Tab-separated table of C-alpha atoms and ligand atoms in Angstrom:
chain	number	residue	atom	x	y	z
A	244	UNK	CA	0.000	0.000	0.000
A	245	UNK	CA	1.549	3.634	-0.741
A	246	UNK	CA	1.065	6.074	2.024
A	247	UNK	CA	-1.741	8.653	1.569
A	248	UNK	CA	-1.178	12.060	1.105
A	249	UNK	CA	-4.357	14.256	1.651
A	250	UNK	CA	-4.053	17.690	0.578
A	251	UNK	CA	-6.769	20.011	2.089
A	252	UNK	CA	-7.555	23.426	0.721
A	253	UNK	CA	-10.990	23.734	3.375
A	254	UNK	CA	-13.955	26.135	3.528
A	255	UNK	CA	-16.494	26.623	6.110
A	256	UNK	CA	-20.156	24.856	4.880
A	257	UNK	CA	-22.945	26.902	6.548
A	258	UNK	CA	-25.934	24.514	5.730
A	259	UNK	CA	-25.269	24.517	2.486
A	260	UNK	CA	-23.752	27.618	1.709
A	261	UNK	CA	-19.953	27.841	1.321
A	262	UNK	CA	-17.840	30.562	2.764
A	263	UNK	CA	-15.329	30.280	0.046
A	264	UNK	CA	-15.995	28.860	-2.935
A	265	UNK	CA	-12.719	29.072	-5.219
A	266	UNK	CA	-11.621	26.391	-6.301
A	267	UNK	CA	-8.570	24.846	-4.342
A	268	UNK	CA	-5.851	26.022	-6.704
A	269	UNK	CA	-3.029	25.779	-4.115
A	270	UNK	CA	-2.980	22.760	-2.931
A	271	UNK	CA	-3.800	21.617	-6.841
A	272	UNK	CA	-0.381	23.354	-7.302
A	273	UNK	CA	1.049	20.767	-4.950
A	274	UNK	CA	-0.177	17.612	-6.066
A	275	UNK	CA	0.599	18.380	-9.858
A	276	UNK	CA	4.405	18.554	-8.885
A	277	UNK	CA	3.702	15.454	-6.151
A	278	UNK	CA	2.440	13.370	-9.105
A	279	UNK	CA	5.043	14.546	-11.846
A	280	UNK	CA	7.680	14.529	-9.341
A	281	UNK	CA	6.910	10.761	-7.292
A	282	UNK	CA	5.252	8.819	-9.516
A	283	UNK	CA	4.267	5.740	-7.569
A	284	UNK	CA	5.536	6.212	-4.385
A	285	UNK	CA	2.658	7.759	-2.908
A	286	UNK	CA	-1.321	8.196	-3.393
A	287	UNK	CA	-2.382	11.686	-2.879
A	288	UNK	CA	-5.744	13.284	-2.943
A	289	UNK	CA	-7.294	17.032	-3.274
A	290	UNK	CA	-9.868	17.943	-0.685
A	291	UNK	CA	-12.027	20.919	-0.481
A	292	UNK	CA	-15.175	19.895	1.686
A	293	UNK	CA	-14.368	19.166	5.403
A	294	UNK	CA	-17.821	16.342	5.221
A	295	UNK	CA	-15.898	14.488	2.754
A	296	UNK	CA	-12.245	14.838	3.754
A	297	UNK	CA	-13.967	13.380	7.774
A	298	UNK	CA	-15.118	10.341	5.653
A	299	UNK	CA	-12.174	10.053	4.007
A	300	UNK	CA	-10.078	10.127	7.236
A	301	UNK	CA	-12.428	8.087	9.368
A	302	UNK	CA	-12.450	5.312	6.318
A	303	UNK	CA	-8.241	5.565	6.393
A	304	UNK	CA	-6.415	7.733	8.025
A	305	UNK	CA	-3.440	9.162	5.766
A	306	UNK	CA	0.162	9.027	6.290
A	307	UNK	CA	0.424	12.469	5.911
A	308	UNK	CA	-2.051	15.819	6.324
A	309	UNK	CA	-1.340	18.587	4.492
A	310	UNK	CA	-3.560	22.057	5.027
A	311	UNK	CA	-3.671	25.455	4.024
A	312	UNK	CA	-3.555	28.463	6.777
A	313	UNK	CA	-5.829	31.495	5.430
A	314	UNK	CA	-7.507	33.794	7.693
A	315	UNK	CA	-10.671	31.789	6.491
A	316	UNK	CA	-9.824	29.178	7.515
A	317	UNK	CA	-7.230	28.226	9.843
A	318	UNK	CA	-9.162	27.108	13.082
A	319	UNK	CA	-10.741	24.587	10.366
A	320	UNK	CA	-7.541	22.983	9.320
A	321	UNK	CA	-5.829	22.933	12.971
A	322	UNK	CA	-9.261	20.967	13.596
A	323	UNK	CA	-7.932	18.022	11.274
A	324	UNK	CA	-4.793	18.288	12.132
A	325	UNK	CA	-6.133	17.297	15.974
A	326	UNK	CA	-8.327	14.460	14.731
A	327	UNK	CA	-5.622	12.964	12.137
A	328	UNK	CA	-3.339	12.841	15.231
A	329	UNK	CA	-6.136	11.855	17.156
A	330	UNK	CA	-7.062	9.024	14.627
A	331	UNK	CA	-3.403	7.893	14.033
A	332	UNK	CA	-0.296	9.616	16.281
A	333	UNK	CA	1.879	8.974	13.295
A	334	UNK	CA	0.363	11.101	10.877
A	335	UNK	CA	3.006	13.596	9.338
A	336	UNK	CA	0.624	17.053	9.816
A	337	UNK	CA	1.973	19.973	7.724
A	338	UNK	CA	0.404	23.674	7.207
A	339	UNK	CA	1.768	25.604	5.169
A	340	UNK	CA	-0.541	29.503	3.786
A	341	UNK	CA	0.001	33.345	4.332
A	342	UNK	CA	-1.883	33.448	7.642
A	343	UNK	CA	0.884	33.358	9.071
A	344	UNK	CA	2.985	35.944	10.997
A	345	UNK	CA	6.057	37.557	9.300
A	346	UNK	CA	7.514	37.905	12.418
A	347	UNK	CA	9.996	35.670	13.990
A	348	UNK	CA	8.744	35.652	17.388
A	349	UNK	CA	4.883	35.236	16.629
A	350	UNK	CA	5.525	32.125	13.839
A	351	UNK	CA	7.288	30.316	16.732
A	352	UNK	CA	4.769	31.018	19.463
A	353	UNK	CA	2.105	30.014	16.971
A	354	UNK	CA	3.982	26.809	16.451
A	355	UNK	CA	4.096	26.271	20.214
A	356	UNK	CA	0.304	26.667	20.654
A	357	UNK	CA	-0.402	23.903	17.927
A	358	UNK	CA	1.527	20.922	18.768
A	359	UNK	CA	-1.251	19.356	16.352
A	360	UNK	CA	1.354	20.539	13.708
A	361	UNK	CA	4.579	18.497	12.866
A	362	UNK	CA	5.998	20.780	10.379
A	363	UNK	CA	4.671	24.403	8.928
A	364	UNK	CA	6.125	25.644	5.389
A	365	UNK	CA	7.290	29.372	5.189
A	366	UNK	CA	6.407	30.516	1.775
A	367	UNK	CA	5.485	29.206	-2.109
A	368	UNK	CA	4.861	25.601	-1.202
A	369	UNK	CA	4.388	24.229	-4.390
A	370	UNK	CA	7.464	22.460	-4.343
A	371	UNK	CA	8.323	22.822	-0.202
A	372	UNK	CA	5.400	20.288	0.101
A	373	UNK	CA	6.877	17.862	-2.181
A	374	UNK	CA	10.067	17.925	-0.317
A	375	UNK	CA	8.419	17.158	3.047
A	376	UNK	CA	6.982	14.257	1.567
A	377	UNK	CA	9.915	13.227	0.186
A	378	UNK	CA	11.815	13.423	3.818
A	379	UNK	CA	8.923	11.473	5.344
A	380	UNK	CA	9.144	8.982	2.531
A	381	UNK	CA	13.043	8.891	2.820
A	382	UNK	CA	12.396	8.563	6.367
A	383	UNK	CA	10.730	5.164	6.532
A	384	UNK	CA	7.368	6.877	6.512
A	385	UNK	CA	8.325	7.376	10.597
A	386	UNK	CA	7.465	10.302	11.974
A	387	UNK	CA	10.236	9.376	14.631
A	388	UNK	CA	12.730	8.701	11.943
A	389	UNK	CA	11.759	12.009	9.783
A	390	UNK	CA	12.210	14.391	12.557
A	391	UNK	CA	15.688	13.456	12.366
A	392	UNK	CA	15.823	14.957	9.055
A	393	UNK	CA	16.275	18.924	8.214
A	394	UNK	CA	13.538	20.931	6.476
A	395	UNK	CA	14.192	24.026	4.580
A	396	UNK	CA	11.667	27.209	4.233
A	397	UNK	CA	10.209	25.606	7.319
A	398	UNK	CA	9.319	25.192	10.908
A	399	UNK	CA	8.908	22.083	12.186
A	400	UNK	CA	9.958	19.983	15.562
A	401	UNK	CA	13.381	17.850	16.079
A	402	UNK	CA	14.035	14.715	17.605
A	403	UNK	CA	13.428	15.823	20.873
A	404	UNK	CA	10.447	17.425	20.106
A	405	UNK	CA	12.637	20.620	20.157
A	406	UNK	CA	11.401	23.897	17.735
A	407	UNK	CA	13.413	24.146	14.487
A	408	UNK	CA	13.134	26.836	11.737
A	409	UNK	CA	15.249	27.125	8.715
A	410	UNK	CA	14.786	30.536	6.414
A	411	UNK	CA	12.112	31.034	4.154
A	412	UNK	CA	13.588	30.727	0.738
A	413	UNK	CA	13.548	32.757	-1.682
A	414	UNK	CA	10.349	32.641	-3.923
A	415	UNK	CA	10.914	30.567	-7.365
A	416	UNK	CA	10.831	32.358	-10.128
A	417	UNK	CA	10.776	29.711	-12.858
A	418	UNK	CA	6.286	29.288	-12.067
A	419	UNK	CA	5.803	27.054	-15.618
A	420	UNK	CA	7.694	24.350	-13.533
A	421	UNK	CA	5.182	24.119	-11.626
A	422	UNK	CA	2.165	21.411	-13.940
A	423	UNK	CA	-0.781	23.193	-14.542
A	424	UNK	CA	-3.575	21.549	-11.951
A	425	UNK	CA	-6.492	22.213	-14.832
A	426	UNK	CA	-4.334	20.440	-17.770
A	427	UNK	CA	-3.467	17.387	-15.674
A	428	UNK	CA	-6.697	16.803	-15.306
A	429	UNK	CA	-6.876	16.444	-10.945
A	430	UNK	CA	-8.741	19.579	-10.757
A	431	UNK	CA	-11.752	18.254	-12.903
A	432	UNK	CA	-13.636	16.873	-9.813
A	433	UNK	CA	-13.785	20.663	-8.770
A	434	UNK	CA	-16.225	20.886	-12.129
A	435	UNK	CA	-18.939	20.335	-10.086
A	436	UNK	CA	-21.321	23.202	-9.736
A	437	UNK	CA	-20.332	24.741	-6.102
A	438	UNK	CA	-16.874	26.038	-6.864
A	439	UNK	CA	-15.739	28.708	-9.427
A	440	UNK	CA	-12.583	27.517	-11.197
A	441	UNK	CA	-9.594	30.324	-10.444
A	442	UNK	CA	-6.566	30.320	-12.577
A	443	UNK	CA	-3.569	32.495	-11.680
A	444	UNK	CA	-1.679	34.252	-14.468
A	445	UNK	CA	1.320	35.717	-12.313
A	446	UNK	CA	2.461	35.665	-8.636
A	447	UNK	CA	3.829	38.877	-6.813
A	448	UNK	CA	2.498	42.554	-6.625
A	449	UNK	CA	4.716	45.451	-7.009
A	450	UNK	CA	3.401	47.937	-4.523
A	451	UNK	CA	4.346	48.398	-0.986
A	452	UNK	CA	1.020	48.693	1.353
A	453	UNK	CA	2.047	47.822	4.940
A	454	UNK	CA	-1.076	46.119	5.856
A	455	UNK	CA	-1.237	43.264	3.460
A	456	UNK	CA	1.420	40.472	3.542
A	457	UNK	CA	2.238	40.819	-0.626
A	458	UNK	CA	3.473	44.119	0.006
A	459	UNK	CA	7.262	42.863	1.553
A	460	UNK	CA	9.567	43.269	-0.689
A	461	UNK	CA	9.450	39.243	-0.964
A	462	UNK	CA	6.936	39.626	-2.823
A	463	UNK	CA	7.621	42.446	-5.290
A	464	UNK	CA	8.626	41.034	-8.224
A	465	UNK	CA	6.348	39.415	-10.492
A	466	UNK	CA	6.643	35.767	-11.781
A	467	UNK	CA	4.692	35.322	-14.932
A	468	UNK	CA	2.976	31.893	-16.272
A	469	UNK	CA	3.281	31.305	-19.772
A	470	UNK	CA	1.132	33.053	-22.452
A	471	UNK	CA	0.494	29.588	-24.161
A	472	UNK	CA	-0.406	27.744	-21.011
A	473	UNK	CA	-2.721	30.034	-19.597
A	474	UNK	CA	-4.784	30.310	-23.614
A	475	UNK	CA	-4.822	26.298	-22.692
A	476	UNK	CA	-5.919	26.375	-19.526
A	477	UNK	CA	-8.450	29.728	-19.889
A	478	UNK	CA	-9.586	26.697	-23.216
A	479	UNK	CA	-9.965	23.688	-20.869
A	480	UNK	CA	-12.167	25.557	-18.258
A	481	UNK	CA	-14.542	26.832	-19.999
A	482	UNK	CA	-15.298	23.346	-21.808
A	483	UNK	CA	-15.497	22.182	-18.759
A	484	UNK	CA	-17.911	24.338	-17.244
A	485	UNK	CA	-19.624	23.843	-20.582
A	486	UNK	CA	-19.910	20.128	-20.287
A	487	UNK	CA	-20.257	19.626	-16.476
A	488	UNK	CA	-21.720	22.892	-14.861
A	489	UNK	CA	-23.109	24.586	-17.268
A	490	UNK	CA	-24.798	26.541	-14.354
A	491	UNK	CA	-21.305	28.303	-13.608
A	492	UNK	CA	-21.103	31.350	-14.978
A	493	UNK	CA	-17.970	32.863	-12.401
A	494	UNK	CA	-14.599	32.278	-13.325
A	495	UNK	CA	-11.744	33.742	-10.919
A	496	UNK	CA	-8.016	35.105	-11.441
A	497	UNK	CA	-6.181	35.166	-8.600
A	498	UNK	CA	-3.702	38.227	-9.626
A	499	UNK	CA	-3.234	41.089	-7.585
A	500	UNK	CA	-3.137	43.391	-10.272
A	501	UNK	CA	-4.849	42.142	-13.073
A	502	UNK	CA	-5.436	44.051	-16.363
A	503	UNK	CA	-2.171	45.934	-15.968
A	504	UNK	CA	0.189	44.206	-17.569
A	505	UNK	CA	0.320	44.298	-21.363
A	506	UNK	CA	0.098	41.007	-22.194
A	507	UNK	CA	-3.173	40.807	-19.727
A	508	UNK	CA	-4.871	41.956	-23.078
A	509	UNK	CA	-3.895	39.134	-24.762
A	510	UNK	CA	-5.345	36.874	-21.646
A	511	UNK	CA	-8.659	38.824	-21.589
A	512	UNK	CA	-8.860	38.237	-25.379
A	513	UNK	CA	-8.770	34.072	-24.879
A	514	UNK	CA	-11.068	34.283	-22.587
A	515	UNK	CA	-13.482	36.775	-25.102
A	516	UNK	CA	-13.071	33.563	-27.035
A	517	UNK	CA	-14.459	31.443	-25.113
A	518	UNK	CA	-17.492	33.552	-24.105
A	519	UNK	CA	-17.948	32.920	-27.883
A	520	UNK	CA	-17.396	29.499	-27.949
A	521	UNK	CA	-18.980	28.321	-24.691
A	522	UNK	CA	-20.585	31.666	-23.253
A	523	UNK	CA	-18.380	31.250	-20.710
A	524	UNK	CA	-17.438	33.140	-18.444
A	525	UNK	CA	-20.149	35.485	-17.257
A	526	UNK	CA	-18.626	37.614	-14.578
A	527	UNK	CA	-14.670	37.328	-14.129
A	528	UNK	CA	-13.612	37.946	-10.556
A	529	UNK	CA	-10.122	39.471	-10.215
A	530	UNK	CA	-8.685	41.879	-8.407
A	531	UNK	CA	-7.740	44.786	-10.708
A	532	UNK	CA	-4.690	46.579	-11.612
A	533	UNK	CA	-4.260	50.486	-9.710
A	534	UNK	CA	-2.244	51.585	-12.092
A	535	UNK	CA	-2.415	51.994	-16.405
A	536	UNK	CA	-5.769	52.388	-16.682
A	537	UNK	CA	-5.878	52.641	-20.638
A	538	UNK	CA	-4.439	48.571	-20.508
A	539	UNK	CA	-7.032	47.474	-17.724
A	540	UNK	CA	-9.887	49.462	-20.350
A	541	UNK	CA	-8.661	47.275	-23.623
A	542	UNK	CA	-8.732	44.024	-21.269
A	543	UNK	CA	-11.963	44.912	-20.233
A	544	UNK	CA	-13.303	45.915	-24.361
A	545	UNK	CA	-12.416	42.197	-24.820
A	546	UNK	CA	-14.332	40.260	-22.477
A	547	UNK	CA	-17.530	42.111	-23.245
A	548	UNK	CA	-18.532	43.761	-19.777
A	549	UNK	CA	-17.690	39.978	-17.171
A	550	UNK	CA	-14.893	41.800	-15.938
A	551	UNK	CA	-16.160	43.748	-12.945
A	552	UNK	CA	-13.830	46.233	-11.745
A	553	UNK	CA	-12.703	46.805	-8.165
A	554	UNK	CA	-11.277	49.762	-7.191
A	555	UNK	CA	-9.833	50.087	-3.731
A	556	UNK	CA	-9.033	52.949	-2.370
A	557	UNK	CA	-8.383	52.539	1.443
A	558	UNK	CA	-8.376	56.839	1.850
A	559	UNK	CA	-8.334	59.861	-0.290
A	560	UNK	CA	-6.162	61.473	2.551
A	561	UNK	CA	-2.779	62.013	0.846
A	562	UNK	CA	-0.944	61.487	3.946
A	563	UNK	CA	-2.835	58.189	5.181
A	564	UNK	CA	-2.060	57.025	1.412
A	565	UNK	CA	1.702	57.745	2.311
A	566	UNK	CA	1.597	56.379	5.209
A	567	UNK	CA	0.530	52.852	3.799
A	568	UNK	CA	2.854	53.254	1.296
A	569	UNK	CA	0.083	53.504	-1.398
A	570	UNK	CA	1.135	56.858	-2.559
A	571	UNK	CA	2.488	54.891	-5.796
A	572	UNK	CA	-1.263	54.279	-6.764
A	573	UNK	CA	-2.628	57.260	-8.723
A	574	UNK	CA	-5.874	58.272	-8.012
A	575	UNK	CA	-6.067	59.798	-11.271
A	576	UNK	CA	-6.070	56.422	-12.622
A	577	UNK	CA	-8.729	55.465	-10.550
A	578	UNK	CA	-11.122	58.797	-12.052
A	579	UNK	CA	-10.290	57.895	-15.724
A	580	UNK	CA	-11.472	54.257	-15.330
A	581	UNK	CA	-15.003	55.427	-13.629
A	582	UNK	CA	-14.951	58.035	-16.160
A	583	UNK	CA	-14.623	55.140	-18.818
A	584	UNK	CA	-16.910	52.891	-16.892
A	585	UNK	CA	-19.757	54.934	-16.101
A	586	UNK	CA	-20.358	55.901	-19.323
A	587	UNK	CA	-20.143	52.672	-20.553
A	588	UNK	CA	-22.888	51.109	-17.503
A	589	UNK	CA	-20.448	48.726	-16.228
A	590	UNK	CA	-19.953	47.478	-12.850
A	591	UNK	CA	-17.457	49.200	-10.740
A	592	UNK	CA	-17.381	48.039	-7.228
A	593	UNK	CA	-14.828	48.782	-4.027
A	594	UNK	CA	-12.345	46.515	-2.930
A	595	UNK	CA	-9.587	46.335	-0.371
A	596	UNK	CA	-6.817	45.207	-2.613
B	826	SF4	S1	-2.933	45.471	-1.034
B	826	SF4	FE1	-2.975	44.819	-3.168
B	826	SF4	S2	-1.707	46.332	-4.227
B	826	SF4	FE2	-1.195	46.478	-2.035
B	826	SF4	S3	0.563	45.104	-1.772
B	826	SF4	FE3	-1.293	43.942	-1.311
B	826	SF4	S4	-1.760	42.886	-3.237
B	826	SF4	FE4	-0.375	44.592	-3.713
């Protein structure tokens, strides 16, 4: 039997209403580059419902637990973390997200309070998570044995039960590495009426605001997927939404500032396409570029009115705005684009980003 890998991207189910319903990109990330990368040697699944990911555990627990820490949902996770040590001490449990603190200090007194966690990634994990499992596989799949080992970009506990933490590395740069989730095929089970699919056509922001955790300068630059993937991938969605969901009409890109990059024109035209070929999407989510507003108007010309605009604009107060570090963000930008909007009756709504 190979040891099970569960990888849980979870969302709070409120009788029937989701709090989040993106699909689980992430962790889709993770088992693209866990099935190119150990082919074999383990059996890993995606989860995005906690009912189904308690059947699945009660049914067999997995070797190994791997959940994502966002503000939404962190108390959730830590919850299966408990009962997969609960259900089997020997479960490898890893987190890994950007819930957590920046600060030294706070990520090791977090890491104290949870000793439900065995190990807790600092940073991209798309390839940090197929490293752990590599350890724990190198290790005998022993928890014993694989705290003798040392993680990188990581917390995680020693032999002794002792605190560790290595760097976080820096991010990767080289994203296409990384299999596309959609194109593989493991995402299709997301198809399923209750989740929007969410693509990502670059990593990183550029600005500076000094409340959200993308504006460190670890963050700054901006790590593009390729043109040709993202026309496949923008392709396979939508004919999948076609033939299994028809009922979707959202689709989701998970870019900071999308719509103001040039080639973002080229993006919004594929997906123009497939409104064409599949009438798909009907409202694009994303959170919108501050900046060149004459690049985020063509992207918008070619997806015929989905792409609802989000300005955010956390205070008109010139010296709160410098404050934050958000001084870089013209508001003039923000004028010409209701300017362009209004006139045009298209939704403009406010945002934090
Ligand atoms: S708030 Fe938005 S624009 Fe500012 S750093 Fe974060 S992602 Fe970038």
């Amino acid at each position: 039997m190979k040891p099970k890998v569960f990888l849980a991207d979870l969302r709070y189910n409120y009788l029937g209403v989701l709090a989040n319903d993106t699909a689980p990109l992430g962790v889709g990330y993770m088992k693209a580059v866990m099935d190119r990368d150990l082919p074999g040697e383990i059996d890993s699944r995606l989860f995005a419902y906690p009912d189904k990911l308690l059947a699945a555990m009660k049914e067999t627990p997995p070797e190994v637990l791997m959940v994502s820490d966002y503000c939404w949902n962190e108390q959730l996770s830590l919850f299966f973390c408990r009962l997969a040590k609960r259900l089997n001490p020997g479960t490898l449990t890893v987190m890994g997200g950007p819930n957590m603190s920046l600060e030294l200090t706070r990520q090791v007194a977090f890491f104290e309070e949870h000793p439900e966690l065995d190990v807790f990634i600092l940073g991209e994990g798309d390839f940090l998570a197929r490293d752990t499992v590599k350890a724990y596989l190198n290790a005998g799949c022993s928890l014993g044995e694989f705290r003798k080992a040392e993680l990188f970009s990581s917390l995680y506990r020693g032999p002794e039960g002792q605190i560790l933490r290595n760097e976080t590395w820096p991010r990767y740069d080289k994203v296409d590495e990384i299999p596309s989730p959609y194109l593989s095929g493991i995402m299709d089970e997301f198809f399923d009426g209750r989740l929007t699919p969410m693509i990502e056509t670059n990593r990183g922001c550029p600005f500076s605001c000094t409340f959200c955790c993308q504006g460190t300068r670890w963050y700054t630059k901006v790590h593009y997927f390729g043109i040709e993937r993202l026309r496949d991938e923008i392709h396979y969605i939508a004919k999948k939404v076609h033939q299994l969901c028809p009922q979707v009409g959202a689709f989701r890109i998970a870019d900071s500032n999308y719509g103001m990059y040039e080639r973002d024109i080229e993006i919004s035209r594929y997906i123009g396409e497939t409104q064409k070929l599949y009438g798909y999407p009907t409202y694009i989510d994303a959170t919108t570029g501050k900046n060149r507003p004459e690049r985020i108007i063509k992207s918008l010309e070619q997806v015929n009115g989905a792409l609802v605009l989000y300005q955010a604009v956390q205070s008109l107060d010139e010296n709160v705005l410098r404050n934050v570090k958000r001084q870089t963000i013209k508001l003039e930008a923000y004028e010409q684009l209701q300017v362009h909007m209004r006139g045009r009756g298209l939704a403009l709504l406010s945002r934090c980003c």
